[in-house]
Amino acid sequence: FATNTRQIPMLSRLAARTRVLPSVASRFATRNTSSTRRETGQSVSSALSLNSSTRVGTHASAQALSPRLGFSPASQSRWLSQGTEEKKDDAKAQDAAAAPKTPEPEVEAKTETAKPEEEAKEEPPKPSVKGDEHVVGDAEAHEFKAETRQLLDIVTHSLYQDKEVFVRELVSNCSDALEKWRHMSLTAGGGEDSGELKVCVTIDEAGGLIGFQDNGIGMSSEELVDNLGTIARSGSKAFLKQVAETQSKNDIASNIIGKFGVGFYSSFMVADTVTVYSRKRGEEVGHCWESKGDGSYKLSKADGVEAGTKIVLTLREDCKDFAKESRIKEIIGKYSSFVSFPVELNGAKVNDVTALWQKAEAEIDPDEHTNLYRHISGEYEGPMFNLVYKADAPIDIKSVFYVPQMNLEKFGMVGKTEPGVHLYSRRVLIQPNAKDLLPEYFRWVKGVVDSEDLPLSISRENMQDMKLLNKLKTVLTRRIIRWLQD
């Protein structure tokens, strides 16, 4: 505040608007007259000793000073009424504090009287990696053969380019086990009730664990030794051979994925310890197979094992990112969206797109084309045109192609795009954005090419026969050109 006497009227008006005590404002006015200074000093000392509950006691001093400070009668009245109201409010507050408090009802009482429909619904707990399985008795120690140790080292460190493919391999193993049980239950006249056949993936991020479980055919003790204790021995391939010898040809061969017998060992790329619990359908006793990938494994009986197989990986410290749900969901969506059975991640289904190239063209709904196009292209809009093409030469192929609504390169929105056609084998992704399936000038075409007879490398990441691949490229290119001309 200014102290010039010419600004006193302004100070008075400002004090009235901001509810400043007149006795405080008078401190500045008394610098010009000694008589007023003495009077104001008494008022200031009185104001400083007052609190909000006794403020009205300064009314007499305010009335005496108001004419000298330029307070209007209306301003004086407002200030006096304010003091009276504050006194009343303080009195009410004191009475409320002195009154006995009524105890608040307990939370439990409210909970008991609450209506059932108003109660909060609890979310169901997520599935746990650790189940009821536990080892009983002593474990039998087994040694891999010398050649097997070397092969295991190659599989673990040199065979695969990306560590994430272990998810693809283990989901494929689970799918094969389910397909075997579905075939056996249909041809052998049924068996024990298995419920919905599905692959369940569970994650324990805190414990660094990831589990893959199926309710398929399961394995006995001897089969665990034969299939897991011997690298490059494909149980699926042996099963298909047995079916071919005893039964007529059917579609099971097109649904079985595994053929090399090495996919399971890709788990050692990311895990310190791999534990397998399995109980074969029709048997009462389950077994546990465990190995650290160091050339030996343990085999023991186990209780609490459900029919089927459960694989639990204890991840290495440098691979703990695979214990994140978002990471595994992305990998499953990339490689295993089209497997024949539902895949659940922590209880939620993650594969809901249909492999349209396996269906007859007349059975495909336009909305299904839109969903598949969005999945493989990452675009929101649907395709402009679509083509479903199947052939049996030079190899058996099933494919679907799409023409986008626009070419983003044409408008300079993006640079040179990657090829838009993906290579699959038995519904499992082998090579995304395959460069050798179509000429570069068809890179804007989106689609899927799937074949059961592709000559794949043992890692299932590349084709081995380039001559055959060139023939396949020629067949597909001619068909797409004819389709666009029509």
PDB file of N, CA and C in Angstrom, residues 196-256:
ATOM      1  N   GLU A 196     -13.315 -78.725 -24.245  1.00  0.00           N
ATOM      2  CA  GLU A 196     -12.870 -77.975 -25.424  1.00  0.00           C
ATOM      3  C   GLU A 196     -11.369 -78.152 -25.614  1.00  0.00           C
ATOM      4  N   LEU A 197     -10.991 -78.543 -26.811  1.00  0.00           N
ATOM      5  CA  LEU A 197      -9.571 -78.695 -27.123  1.00  0.00           C
ATOM      6  C   LEU A 197      -8.975 -77.317 -27.394  1.00  0.00           C
ATOM      7  N   LYS A 198      -7.914 -76.964 -26.661  1.00  0.00           N
ATOM      8  CA  LYS A 198      -7.332 -75.639 -26.807  1.00  0.00           C
ATOM      9  C   LYS A 198      -5.908 -75.612 -26.275  1.00  0.00           C
ATOM     10  N   VAL A 199      -5.193 -74.569 -26.674  1.00  0.00           N
ATOM     11  CA  VAL A 199      -3.832 -74.315 -26.201  1.00  0.00           C
ATOM     12  C   VAL A 199      -3.901 -73.182 -25.180  1.00  0.00           C
ATOM     13  N   CYS A 200      -3.334 -73.406 -24.007  1.00  0.00           N
ATOM     14  CA  CYS A 200      -3.357 -72.395 -22.944  1.00  0.00           C
ATOM     15  C   CYS A 200      -1.929 -71.934 -22.651  1.00  0.00           C
ATOM     16  N   VAL A 201      -1.706 -70.642 -22.798  1.00  0.00           N
ATOM     17  CA  VAL A 201      -0.403 -70.046 -22.486  1.00  0.00           C
ATOM     18  C   VAL A 201      -0.585 -69.173 -21.243  1.00  0.00           C
ATOM     19  N   THR A 202       0.236 -69.418 -20.226  1.00  0.00           N
ATOM     20  CA  THR A 202       0.157 -68.654 -18.987  1.00  0.00           C
ATOM     21  C   THR A 202       1.517 -68.040 -18.683  1.00  0.00           C
ATOM     22  N   ILE A 203       1.483 -66.877 -18.025  1.00  0.00           N
ATOM     23  CA  ILE A 203       2.704 -66.113 -17.762  1.00  0.00           C
ATOM     24  C   ILE A 203       2.749 -65.699 -16.296  1.00  0.00           C
ATOM     25  N   ASP A 204       3.901 -65.862 -15.693  1.00  0.00           N
ATOM     26  CA  ASP A 204       4.177 -65.357 -14.349  1.00  0.00           C
ATOM     27  C   ASP A 204       5.357 -64.400 -14.477  1.00  0.00           C
ATOM     28  N   GLU A 205       5.052 -63.112 -14.664  1.00  0.00           N
ATOM     29  CA  GLU A 205       6.113 -62.138 -14.915  1.00  0.00           C
ATOM     30  C   GLU A 205       7.046 -62.007 -13.722  1.00  0.00           C
ATOM     31  N   ALA A 206       6.466 -62.012 -12.501  1.00  0.00           N
ATOM     32  CA  ALA A 206       7.290 -61.854 -11.304  1.00  0.00           C
ATOM     33  C   ALA A 206       8.253 -63.026 -11.127  1.00  0.00           C
ATOM     34  N   GLY A 207       7.777 -64.232 -11.419  1.00  0.00           N
ATOM     35  CA  GLY A 207       8.621 -65.413 -11.263  1.00  0.00           C
ATOM     36  C   GLY A 207       9.458 -65.754 -12.476  1.00  0.00           C
ATOM     37  N   GLY A 208       9.261 -65.024 -13.589  1.00  0.00           N
ATOM     38  CA  GLY A 208      10.018 -65.312 -14.812  1.00  0.00           C
ATOM     39  C   GLY A 208       9.669 -66.654 -15.411  1.00  0.00           C
ATOM     40  N   LEU A 209       8.365 -67.016 -15.368  1.00  0.00           N
ATOM     41  CA  LEU A 209       7.914 -68.312 -15.872  1.00  0.00           C
ATOM     42  C   LEU A 209       6.927 -68.114 -17.006  1.00  0.00           C
ATOM     43  N   ILE A 210       6.924 -69.055 -17.940  1.00  0.00           N
ATOM     44  CA  ILE A 210       5.926 -69.089 -18.998  1.00  0.00           C
ATOM     45  C   ILE A 210       5.570 -70.545 -19.262  1.00  0.00           C
ATOM     46  N   GLY A 211       4.265 -70.821 -19.364  1.00  0.00           N
ATOM     47  CA  GLY A 211       3.801 -72.194 -19.536  1.00  0.00           C
ATOM     48  C   GLY A 211       2.972 -72.357 -20.801  1.00  0.00           C
ATOM     49  N   PHE A 212       3.101 -73.520 -21.439  1.00  0.00           N
ATOM     50  CA  PHE A 212       2.319 -73.891 -22.622  1.00  0.00           C
ATOM     51  C   PHE A 212       1.631 -75.218 -22.316  1.00  0.00           C
ATOM     52  N   GLN A 213       0.309 -75.243 -22.354  1.00  0.00           N
ATOM     53  CA  GLN A 213      -0.425 -76.439 -21.965  1.00  0.00           C
ATOM     54  C   GLN A 213      -1.488 -76.784 -22.995  1.00  0.00           C
ATOM     55  N   ASP A 214      -1.643 -78.081 -23.235  1.00  0.00           N
ATOM     56  CA  ASP A 214      -2.714 -78.575 -24.095  1.00  0.00           C
ATOM     57  C   ASP A 214      -3.413 -79.732 -23.392  1.00  0.00           C
ATOM     58  N   ASN A 215      -4.648 -79.974 -23.774  1.00  0.00           N
ATOM     59  CA  ASN A 215      -5.378 -81.141 -23.261  1.00  0.00           C
ATOM     60  C   ASN A 215      -5.531 -82.173 -24.372  1.00  0.00           C
ATOM     61  N   GLY A 216      -4.384 -82.445 -25.018  1.00  0.00           N
ATOM     62  CA  GLY A 216      -4.355 -83.378 -26.138  1.00  0.00           C
ATOM     63  C   GLY A 216      -4.069 -84.804 -25.725  1.00  0.00           C
ATOM     64  N   ILE A 217      -3.295 -85.507 -26.548  1.00  0.00           N
ATOM     65  CA  ILE A 217      -3.123 -86.941 -26.378  1.00  0.00           C
ATOM     66  C   ILE A 217      -2.199 -87.287 -25.222  1.00  0.00           C
ATOM     67  N   GLY A 218      -1.254 -86.428 -24.884  1.00  0.00           N
ATOM     68  CA  GLY A 218      -0.337 -86.695 -23.777  1.00  0.00           C
ATOM     69  C   GLY A 218       0.745 -87.702 -24.149  1.00  0.00           C
ATOM     70  N   MET A 219       1.686 -87.910 -23.216  1.00  0.00           N
ATOM     71  CA  MET A 219       2.792 -88.848 -23.451  1.00  0.00           C
ATOM     72  C   MET A 219       3.010 -89.731 -22.227  1.00  0.00           C
ATOM     73  N   SER A 220       3.376 -90.964 -22.492  1.00  0.00           N
ATOM     74  CA  SER A 220       3.738 -91.897 -21.432  1.00  0.00           C
ATOM     75  C   SER A 220       5.210 -91.704 -21.076  1.00  0.00           C
ATOM     76  N   SER A 221       5.672 -92.465 -20.099  1.00  0.00           N
ATOM     77  CA  SER A 221       7.081 -92.370 -19.696  1.00  0.00           C
ATOM     78  C   SER A 221       7.996 -92.742 -20.858  1.00  0.00           C
ATOM     79  N   GLU A 222       7.667 -93.814 -21.569  1.00  0.00           N
ATOM     80  CA  GLU A 222       8.496 -94.247 -22.694  1.00  0.00           C
ATOM     81  C   GLU A 222       8.496 -93.209 -23.821  1.00  0.00           C
ATOM     82  N   GLU A 223       7.355 -92.586 -24.063  1.00  0.00           N
ATOM     83  CA  GLU A 223       7.279 -91.594 -25.134  1.00  0.00           C
ATOM     84  C   GLU A 223       8.038 -90.312 -24.768  1.00  0.00           C
ATOM     85  N   LEU A 224       8.068 -89.988 -23.483  1.00  0.00           N
ATOM     86  CA  LEU A 224       8.868 -88.837 -23.064  1.00  0.00           C
ATOM     87  C   LEU A 224      10.345 -89.082 -23.347  1.00  0.00           C
ATOM     88  N   VAL A 225      10.797 -90.307 -23.077  1.00  0.00           N
ATOM     89  CA  VAL A 225      12.201 -90.635 -23.342  1.00  0.00           C
ATOM     90  C   VAL A 225      12.474 -90.627 -24.843  1.00  0.00           C
ATOM     91  N   ASP A 226      11.560 -91.214 -25.622  1.00  0.00           N
ATOM     92  CA  ASP A 226      11.776 -91.309 -27.065  1.00  0.00           C
ATOM     93  C   ASP A 226      11.684 -89.954 -27.762  1.00  0.00           C
ATOM     94  N   ASN A 227      10.673 -89.168 -27.394  1.00  0.00           N
ATOM     95  CA  ASN A 227      10.403 -87.928 -28.125  1.00  0.00           C
ATOM     96  C   ASN A 227      11.235 -86.742 -27.628  1.00  0.00           C
ATOM     97  N   LEU A 228      11.474 -86.670 -26.314  1.00  0.00           N
ATOM     98  CA  LEU A 228      12.213 -85.543 -25.773  1.00  0.00           C
ATOM     99  C   LEU A 228      13.669 -85.878 -25.483  1.00  0.00           C
ATOM    100  N   GLY A 229      13.940 -87.142 -25.268  1.00  0.00           N
ATOM    101  CA  GLY A 229      15.312 -87.546 -24.991  1.00  0.00           C
ATOM    102  C   GLY A 229      16.128 -87.795 -26.235  1.00  0.00           C
ATOM    103  N   THR A 230      15.471 -87.706 -27.394  1.00  0.00           N
ATOM    104  CA  THR A 230      16.160 -87.915 -28.674  1.00  0.00           C
ATOM    105  C   THR A 230      15.874 -86.736 -29.583  1.00  0.00           C
ATOM    106  N   ILE A 231      16.885 -85.956 -29.843  1.00  0.00           N
ATOM    107  CA  ILE A 231      16.712 -84.785 -30.702  1.00  0.00           C
ATOM    108  C   ILE A 231      16.594 -85.218 -32.157  1.00  0.00           C
ATOM    109  N   ALA A 232      15.776 -84.488 -32.902  1.00  0.00           N
ATOM    110  CA  ALA A 232      15.532 -84.726 -34.335  1.00  0.00           C
ATOM    111  C   ALA A 232      14.730 -85.993 -34.571  1.00  0.00           C
ATOM    112  N   ARG A 233      14.047 -86.486 -33.538  1.00  0.00           N
ATOM    113  CA  ARG A 233      13.083 -87.559 -33.732  1.00  0.00           C
ATOM    114  C   ARG A 233      11.704 -86.960 -33.580  1.00  0.00           C
ATOM    115  N   SER A 234      10.983 -86.848 -34.670  1.00  0.00           N
ATOM    116  CA  SER A 234       9.689 -86.188 -34.676  1.00  0.00           C
ATOM    117  C   SER A 234       8.593 -87.169 -34.279  1.00  0.00           C
ATOM    118  N   GLY A 235       7.957 -86.907 -33.145  1.00  0.00           N
ATOM    119  CA  GLY A 235       6.826 -87.725 -32.743  1.00  0.00           C
ATOM    120  C   GLY A 235       5.652 -87.566 -33.689  1.00  0.00           C
ATOM    121  N   SER A 236       5.478 -86.371 -34.243  1.00  0.00           N
ATOM    122  CA  SER A 236       4.386 -86.133 -35.185  1.00  0.00           C
ATOM    123  C   SER A 236       4.601 -86.899 -36.489  1.00  0.00           C
ATOM    124  N   LYS A 237       5.853 -86.922 -36.941  1.00  0.00           N
ATOM    125  CA  LYS A 237       6.156 -87.651 -38.166  1.00  0.00           C
ATOM    126  C   LYS A 237       5.938 -89.149 -37.973  1.00  0.00           C
ATOM    127  N   ALA A 238       6.341 -89.661 -36.801  1.00  0.00           N
ATOM    128  CA  ALA A 238       6.116 -91.079 -36.508  1.00  0.00           C
ATOM    129  C   ALA A 238       4.624 -91.391 -36.406  1.00  0.00           C
ATOM    130  N   PHE A 239       3.864 -90.473 -35.864  1.00  0.00           N
ATOM    131  CA  PHE A 239       2.414 -90.668 -35.754  1.00  0.00           C
ATOM    132  C   PHE A 239       1.777 -90.721 -37.138  1.00  0.00           C
ATOM    133  N   LEU A 240       2.178 -89.824 -38.030  1.00  0.00           N
ATOM    134  CA  LEU A 240       1.628 -89.826 -39.380  1.00  0.00           C
ATOM    135  C   LEU A 240       1.981 -91.114 -40.120  1.00  0.00           C
ATOM    136  N   LYS A 241       3.182 -91.610 -39.903  1.00  0.00           N
ATOM    137  CA  LYS A 241       3.583 -92.867 -40.533  1.00  0.00           C
ATOM    138  C   LYS A 241       2.728 -94.015 -40.040  1.00  0.00           C
ATOM    139  N   GLN A 242       2.451 -94.023 -38.746  1.00  0.00           N
ATOM    140  CA  GLN A 242       1.603 -95.079 -38.182  1.00  0.00           C
ATOM    141  C   GLN A 242       0.185 -94.997 -38.733  1.00  0.00           C
ATOM    142  N   VAL A 243      -0.337 -93.790 -38.859  1.00  0.00           N
ATOM    143  CA  VAL A 243      -1.684 -93.618 -39.401  1.00  0.00           C
ATOM    144  C   VAL A 243      -1.742 -94.071 -40.848  1.00  0.00           C
ATOM    145  N   ALA A 244      -0.707 -93.737 -41.628  1.00  0.00           N
ATOM    146  CA  ALA A 244      -0.686 -94.125 -43.036  1.00  0.00           C
ATOM    147  C   ALA A 244      -0.649 -95.632 -43.208  1.00  0.00           C
ATOM    148  N   GLU A 245      -0.018 -96.334 -42.292  1.00  0.00           N
ATOM    149  CA  GLU A 245       0.095 -97.792 -42.397  1.00  0.00           C
ATOM    150  C   GLU A 245      -1.172 -98.522 -41.979  1.00  0.00           C
ATOM    151  N   THR A 246      -1.942 -97.914 -41.111  1.00  0.00           N
ATOM    152  CA  THR A 246      -3.094 -98.622 -40.550  1.00  0.00           C
ATOM    153  C   THR A 246      -4.436 -98.097 -41.040  1.00  0.00           C
ATOM    154  N   GLN A 247      -4.472 -96.893 -41.613  1.00  0.00           N
ATOM    155  CA  GLN A 247      -5.748 -96.310 -41.988  1.00  0.00           C
ATOM    156  C   GLN A 247      -5.633 -95.666 -43.353  1.00  0.00           C
ATOM    157  N   SER A 248      -6.816 -95.379 -43.916  1.00  0.00           N
ATOM    158  CA  SER A 248      -6.841 -94.740 -45.223  1.00  0.00           C
ATOM    159  C   SER A 248      -6.451 -93.272 -45.091  1.00  0.00           C
ATOM    160  N   LYS A 249      -6.142 -92.683 -46.234  1.00  0.00           N
ATOM    161  CA  LYS A 249      -5.686 -91.288 -46.247  1.00  0.00           C
ATOM    162  C   LYS A 249      -6.813 -90.352 -45.817  1.00  0.00           C
ATOM    163  N   ASN A 250      -6.495 -89.378 -44.973  1.00  0.00           N
ATOM    164  CA  ASN A 250      -7.476 -88.381 -44.528  1.00  0.00           C
ATOM    165  C   ASN A 250      -6.779 -87.040 -44.372  1.00  0.00           C
ATOM    166  N   ASP A 251      -7.505 -86.070 -43.798  1.00  0.00           N
ATOM    167  CA  ASP A 251      -6.979 -84.710 -43.745  1.00  0.00           C
ATOM    168  C   ASP A 251      -6.077 -84.444 -42.552  1.00  0.00           C
ATOM    169  N   ILE A 252      -5.767 -85.447 -41.749  1.00  0.00           N
ATOM    170  CA  ILE A 252      -4.929 -85.181 -40.578  1.00  0.00           C
ATOM    171  C   ILE A 252      -3.524 -84.757 -40.986  1.00  0.00           C
ATOM    172  N   ALA A 253      -3.055 -85.263 -42.125  1.00  0.00           N
ATOM    173  CA  ALA A 253      -1.700 -84.929 -42.565  1.00  0.00           C
ATOM    174  C   ALA A 253      -1.554 -83.438 -42.821  1.00  0.00           C
ATOM    175  N   SER A 254      -2.612 -82.783 -43.276  1.00  0.00           N
ATOM    176  CA  SER A 254      -2.534 -81.356 -43.568  1.00  0.00           C
ATOM    177  C   SER A 254      -2.608 -80.496 -42.310  1.00  0.00           C
ATOM    178  N   ASN A 255      -3.044 -81.093 -41.188  1.00  0.00           N
ATOM    179  CA  ASN A 255      -3.187 -80.328 -39.952  1.00  0.00           C
ATOM    180  C   ASN A 255      -2.030 -80.527 -38.976  1.00  0.00           C
ATOM    181  N   ILE A 256      -1.208 -81.560 -39.200  1.00  0.00           N
ATOM    182  CA  ILE A 256      -0.041 -81.785 -38.343  1.00  0.00           C
ATOM    183  C   ILE A 256       1.084 -80.860 -38.811  1.00  0.00           C
TER     184      ILE A 256
END
